[in-house]
Tab-separated table of C-alpha atoms in Angstrom:
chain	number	residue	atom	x	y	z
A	22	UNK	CA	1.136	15.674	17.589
A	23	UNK	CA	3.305	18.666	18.723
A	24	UNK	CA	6.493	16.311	18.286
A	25	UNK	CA	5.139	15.233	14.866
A	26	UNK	CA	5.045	18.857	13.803
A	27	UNK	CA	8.282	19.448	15.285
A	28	UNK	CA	9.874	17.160	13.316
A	29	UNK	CA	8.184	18.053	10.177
A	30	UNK	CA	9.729	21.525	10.063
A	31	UNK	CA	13.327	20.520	10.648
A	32	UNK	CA	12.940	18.330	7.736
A	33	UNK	CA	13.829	20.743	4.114
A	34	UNK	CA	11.771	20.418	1.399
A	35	UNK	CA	12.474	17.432	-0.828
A	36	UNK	CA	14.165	18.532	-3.759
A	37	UNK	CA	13.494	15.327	-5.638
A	38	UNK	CA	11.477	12.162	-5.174
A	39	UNK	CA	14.433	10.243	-4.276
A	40	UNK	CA	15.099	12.992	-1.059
A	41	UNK	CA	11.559	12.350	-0.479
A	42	UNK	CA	11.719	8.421	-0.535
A	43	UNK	CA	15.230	8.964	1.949
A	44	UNK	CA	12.591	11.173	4.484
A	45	UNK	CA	9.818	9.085	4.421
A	46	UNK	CA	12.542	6.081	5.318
A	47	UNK	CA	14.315	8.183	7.804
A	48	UNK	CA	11.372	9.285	9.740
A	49	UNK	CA	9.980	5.779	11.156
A	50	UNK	CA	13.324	3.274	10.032
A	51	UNK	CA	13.177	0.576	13.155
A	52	UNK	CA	9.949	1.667	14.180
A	53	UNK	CA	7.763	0.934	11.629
A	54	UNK	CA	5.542	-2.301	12.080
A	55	UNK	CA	7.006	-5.441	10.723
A	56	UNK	CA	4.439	-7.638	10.895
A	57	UNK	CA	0.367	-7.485	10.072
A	58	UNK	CA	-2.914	-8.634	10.207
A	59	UNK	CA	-6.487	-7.145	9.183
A	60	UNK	CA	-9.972	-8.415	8.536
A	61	UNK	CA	-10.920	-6.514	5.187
A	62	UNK	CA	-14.380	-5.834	3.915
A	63	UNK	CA	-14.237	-5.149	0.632
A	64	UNK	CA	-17.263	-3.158	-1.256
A	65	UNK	CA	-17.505	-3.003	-5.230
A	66	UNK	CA	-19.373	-0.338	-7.185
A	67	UNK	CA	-22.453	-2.771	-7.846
A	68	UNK	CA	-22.617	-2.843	-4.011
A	69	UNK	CA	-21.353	-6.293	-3.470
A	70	UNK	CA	-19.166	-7.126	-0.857
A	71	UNK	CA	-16.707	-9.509	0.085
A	72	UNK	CA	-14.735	-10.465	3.217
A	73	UNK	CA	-10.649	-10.720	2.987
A	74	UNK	CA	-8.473	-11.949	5.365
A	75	UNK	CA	-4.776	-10.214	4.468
A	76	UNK	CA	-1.037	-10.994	6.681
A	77	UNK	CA	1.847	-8.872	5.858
A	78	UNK	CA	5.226	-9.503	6.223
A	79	UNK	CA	7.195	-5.995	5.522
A	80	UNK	CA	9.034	-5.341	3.312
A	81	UNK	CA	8.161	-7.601	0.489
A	82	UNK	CA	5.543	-9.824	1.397
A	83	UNK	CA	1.192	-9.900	1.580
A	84	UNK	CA	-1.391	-12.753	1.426
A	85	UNK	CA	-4.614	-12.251	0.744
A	86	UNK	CA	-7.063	-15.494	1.276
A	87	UNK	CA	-10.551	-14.566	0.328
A	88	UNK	CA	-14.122	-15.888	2.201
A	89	UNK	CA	-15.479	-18.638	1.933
A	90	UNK	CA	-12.098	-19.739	2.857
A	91	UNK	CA	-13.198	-23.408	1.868
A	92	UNK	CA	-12.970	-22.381	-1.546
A	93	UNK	CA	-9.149	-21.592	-2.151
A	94	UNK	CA	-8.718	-18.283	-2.936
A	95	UNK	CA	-5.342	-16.899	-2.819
A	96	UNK	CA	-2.900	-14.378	-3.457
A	97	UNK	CA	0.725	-14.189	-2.198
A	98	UNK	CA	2.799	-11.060	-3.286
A	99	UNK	CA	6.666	-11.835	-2.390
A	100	UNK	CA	9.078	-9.424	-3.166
A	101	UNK	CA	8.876	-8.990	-6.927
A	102	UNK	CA	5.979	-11.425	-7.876
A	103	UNK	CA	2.510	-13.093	-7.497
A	104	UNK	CA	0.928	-16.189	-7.223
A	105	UNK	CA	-2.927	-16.576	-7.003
A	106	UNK	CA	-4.838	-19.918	-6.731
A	107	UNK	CA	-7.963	-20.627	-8.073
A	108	UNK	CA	-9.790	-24.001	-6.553
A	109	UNK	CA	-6.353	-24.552	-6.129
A	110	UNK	CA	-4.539	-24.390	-9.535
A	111	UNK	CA	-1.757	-21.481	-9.449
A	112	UNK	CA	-1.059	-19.099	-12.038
A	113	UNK	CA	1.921	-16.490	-11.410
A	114	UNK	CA	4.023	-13.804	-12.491
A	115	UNK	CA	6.412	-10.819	-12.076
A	116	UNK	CA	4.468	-7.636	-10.212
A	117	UNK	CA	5.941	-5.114	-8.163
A	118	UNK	CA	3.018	-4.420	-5.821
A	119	UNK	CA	2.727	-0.218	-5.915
A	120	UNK	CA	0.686	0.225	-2.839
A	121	UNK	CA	2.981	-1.904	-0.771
A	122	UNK	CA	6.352	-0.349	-1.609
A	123	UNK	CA	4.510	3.447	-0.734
A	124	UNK	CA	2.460	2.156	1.971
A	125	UNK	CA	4.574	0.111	3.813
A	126	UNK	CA	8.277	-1.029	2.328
A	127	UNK	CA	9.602	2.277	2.101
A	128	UNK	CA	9.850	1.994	5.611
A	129	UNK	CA	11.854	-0.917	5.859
A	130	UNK	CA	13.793	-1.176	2.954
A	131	UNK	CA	17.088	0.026	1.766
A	132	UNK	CA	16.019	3.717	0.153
A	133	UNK	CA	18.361	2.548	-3.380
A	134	UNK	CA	15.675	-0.654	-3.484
A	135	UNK	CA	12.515	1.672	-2.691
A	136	UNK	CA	14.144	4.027	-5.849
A	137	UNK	CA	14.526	1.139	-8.284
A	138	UNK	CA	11.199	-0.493	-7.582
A	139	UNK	CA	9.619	3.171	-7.891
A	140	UNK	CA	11.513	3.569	-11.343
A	141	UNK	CA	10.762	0.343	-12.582
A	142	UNK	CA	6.992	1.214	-11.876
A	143	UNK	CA	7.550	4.374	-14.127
A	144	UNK	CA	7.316	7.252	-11.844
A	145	UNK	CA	9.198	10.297	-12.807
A	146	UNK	CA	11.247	10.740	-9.536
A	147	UNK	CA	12.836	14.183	-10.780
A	148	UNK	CA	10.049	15.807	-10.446
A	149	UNK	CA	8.304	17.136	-7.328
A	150	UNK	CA	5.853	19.805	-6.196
A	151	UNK	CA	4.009	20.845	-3.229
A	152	UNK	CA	-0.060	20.556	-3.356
A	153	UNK	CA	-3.453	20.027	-0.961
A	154	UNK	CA	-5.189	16.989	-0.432
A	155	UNK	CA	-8.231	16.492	2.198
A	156	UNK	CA	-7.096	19.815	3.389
A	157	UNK	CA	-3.497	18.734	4.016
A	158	UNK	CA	0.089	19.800	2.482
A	159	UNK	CA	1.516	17.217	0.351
A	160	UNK	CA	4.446	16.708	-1.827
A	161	UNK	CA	3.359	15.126	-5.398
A	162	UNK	CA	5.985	12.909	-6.798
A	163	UNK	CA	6.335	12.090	-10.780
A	164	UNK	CA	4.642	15.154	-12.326
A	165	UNK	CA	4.634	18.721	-12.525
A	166	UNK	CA	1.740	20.925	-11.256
A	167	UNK	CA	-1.375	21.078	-12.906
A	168	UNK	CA	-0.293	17.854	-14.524
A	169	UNK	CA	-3.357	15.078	-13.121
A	170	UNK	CA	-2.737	12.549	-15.836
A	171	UNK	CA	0.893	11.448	-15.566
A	172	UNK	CA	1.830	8.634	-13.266
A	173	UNK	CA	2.200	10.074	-10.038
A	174	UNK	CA	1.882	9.265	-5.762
A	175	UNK	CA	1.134	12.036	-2.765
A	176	UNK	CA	2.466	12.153	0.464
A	177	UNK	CA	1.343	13.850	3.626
A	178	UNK	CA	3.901	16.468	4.164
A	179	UNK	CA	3.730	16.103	7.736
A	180	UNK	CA	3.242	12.423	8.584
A	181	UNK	CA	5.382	11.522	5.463
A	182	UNK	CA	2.962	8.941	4.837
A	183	UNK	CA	1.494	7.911	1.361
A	184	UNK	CA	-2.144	8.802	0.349
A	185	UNK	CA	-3.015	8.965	-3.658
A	186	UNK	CA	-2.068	7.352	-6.557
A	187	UNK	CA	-3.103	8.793	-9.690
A	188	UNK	CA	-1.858	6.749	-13.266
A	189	UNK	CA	-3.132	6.159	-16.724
A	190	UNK	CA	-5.761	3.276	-16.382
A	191	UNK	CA	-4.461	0.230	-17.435
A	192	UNK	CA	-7.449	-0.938	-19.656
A	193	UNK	CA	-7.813	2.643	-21.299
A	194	UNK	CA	-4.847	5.074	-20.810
A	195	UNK	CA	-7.264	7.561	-22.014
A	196	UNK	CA	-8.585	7.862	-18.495
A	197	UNK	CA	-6.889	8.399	-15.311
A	198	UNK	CA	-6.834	5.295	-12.311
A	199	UNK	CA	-6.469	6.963	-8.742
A	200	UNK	CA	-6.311	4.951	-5.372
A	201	UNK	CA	-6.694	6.804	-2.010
A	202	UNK	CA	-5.430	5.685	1.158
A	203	UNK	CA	-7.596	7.363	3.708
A	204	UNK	CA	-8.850	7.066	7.567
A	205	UNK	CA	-4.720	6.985	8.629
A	206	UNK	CA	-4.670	5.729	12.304
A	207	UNK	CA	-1.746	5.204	14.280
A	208	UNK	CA	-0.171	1.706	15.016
A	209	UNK	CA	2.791	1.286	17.107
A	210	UNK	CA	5.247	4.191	16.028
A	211	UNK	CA	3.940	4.195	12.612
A	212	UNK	CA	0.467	4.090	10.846
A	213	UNK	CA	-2.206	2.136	8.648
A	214	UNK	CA	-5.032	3.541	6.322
A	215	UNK	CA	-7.783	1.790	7.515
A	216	UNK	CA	-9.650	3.009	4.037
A	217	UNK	CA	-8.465	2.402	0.692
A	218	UNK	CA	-10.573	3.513	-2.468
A	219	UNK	CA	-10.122	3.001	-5.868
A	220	UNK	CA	-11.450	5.308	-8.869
A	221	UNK	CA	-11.241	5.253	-12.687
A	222	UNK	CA	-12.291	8.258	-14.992
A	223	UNK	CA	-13.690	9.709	-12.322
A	224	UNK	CA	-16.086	6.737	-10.946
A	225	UNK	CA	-16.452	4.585	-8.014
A	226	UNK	CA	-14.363	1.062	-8.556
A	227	UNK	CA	-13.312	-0.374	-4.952
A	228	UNK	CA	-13.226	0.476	-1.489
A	229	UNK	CA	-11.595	-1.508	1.123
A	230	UNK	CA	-12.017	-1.096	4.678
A	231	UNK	CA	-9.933	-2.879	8.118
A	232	UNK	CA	-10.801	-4.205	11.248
A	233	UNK	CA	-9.251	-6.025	13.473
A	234	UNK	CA	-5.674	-5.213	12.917
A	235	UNK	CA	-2.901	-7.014	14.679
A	236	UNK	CA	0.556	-5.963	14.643
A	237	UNK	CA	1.642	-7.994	17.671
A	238	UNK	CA	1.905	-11.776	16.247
A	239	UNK	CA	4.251	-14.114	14.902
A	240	UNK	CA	3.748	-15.415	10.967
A	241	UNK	CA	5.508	-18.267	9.969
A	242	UNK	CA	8.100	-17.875	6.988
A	243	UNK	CA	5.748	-20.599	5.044
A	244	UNK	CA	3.193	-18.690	5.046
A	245	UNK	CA	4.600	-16.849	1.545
A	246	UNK	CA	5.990	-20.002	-0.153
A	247	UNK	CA	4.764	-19.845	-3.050
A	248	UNK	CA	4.674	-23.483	-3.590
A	249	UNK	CA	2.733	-24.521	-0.182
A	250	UNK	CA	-0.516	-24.054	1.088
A	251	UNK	CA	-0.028	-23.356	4.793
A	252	UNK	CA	-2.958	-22.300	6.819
A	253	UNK	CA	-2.792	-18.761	8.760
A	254	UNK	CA	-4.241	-18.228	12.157
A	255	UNK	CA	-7.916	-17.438	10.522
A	256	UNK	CA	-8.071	-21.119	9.425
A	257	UNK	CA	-7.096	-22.336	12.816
């Protein structure tokens, strides 16, 4: 912790999100996790719950298969797209997955790639301030203070780590769409949220919580083919 801290304070402020996205890369660069696992349980406002299984390959790459597992449910996100499967037709597209590139490919991706994905997304990366969250220092990327509606992502001053997302709902723009990365733990060198919620207009959407997470396995490059349906160690 004292070594955490110590670093923190030799770092200078960020004067832009791009210095920002080049600290949060030079902090854990080589050490970060490149491969993972988790069991997710995920609960929805209405109480219902469902059980995920999610690999990562990082940077770029996340499957999701959701329980029952005999029914086919799938999403890949690789690199710049999606493919989900449905009782196993396949419908796709281009998606630059947010929470990935701030939760985990910043880490392990060239810092000009992080800044063009981050633009593309439509985040603001000129402007920066400093704010609180949970009681911590953060740096607030995309908006100006006092500003809570623009598209805009926090991260921990110290830790450098990502933990809000607040952005004009996509469905009405009227009201604001936050996600929350919470519960940080360390893994290896680096570190997972083990919570993630989701809000919009101020109410309850999502929350997603791991277990069992791996870091020390081996996933095959077929595994995010897009046009195959290989099995991951859960359907062993």
């Amino acid at each position: 912790m004292f070594l955490a801290l110590a670093t923190a304070l030799l770092v200078s402020p960020p004067a832009s999100g791009r210095e920002l996205v080049q600290q949060m890369h030079d902090r854990y660069a080589g050490r970060w996790y490149a491969r993972l696992t988790f069991v997710q349980t995920t609960t929805f406002a209405d109480g219902h719950q469902e059980t995920w299984y999610e690999a990562a390959s990082i940077p770029g790459k996340l499957r999701i298969d959701i329980a029952p597992l005999d029914q086919r449910q799938t999403i890949i996100f690789r690199n710049d797209s999606v493919y989900q499967w449905r009782a196993g037709q396949r419908q796709g597209g281009p998606f630059v997955h947010p929470l990935m590139v701030l939760g985990f490919d910043i880490y392990a991706q060239p810092v000009e790639r992080t800044v063009e994905q981050l633009t593309t997304l439509g985040y603001d990366l000129s402007r920066i301030h400093a704010d609180t969250w949970q009681g911590r220092p953060v740096w607030v990327v995309g908006a100006d203070a006092g500003d809570s509606t623009t598209r805009q992502f926090w991260v921990d001053q110290e830790r450098l780590v990502f933990v809000r997302l607040r952005e004009p709902a996509r469905r009405d723009p009227g009201k604001t769409s936050e996600i929350r990365f919470d519960r940080y733990q360390r893994l290896g060198d680096g570190w997972i949220a083990a919570e993630v919620q989701m809000w919009n207009g101020g109410a309850f959407v999502m929350k997603e919580e791991y277990a069992d997470i791996r870091t020390d396995l081996t996933l095959p490059e077929e595994l995010w083919e897009a046009g195959t349906r290989v099995e991951p160690h859960w359907m062993e």
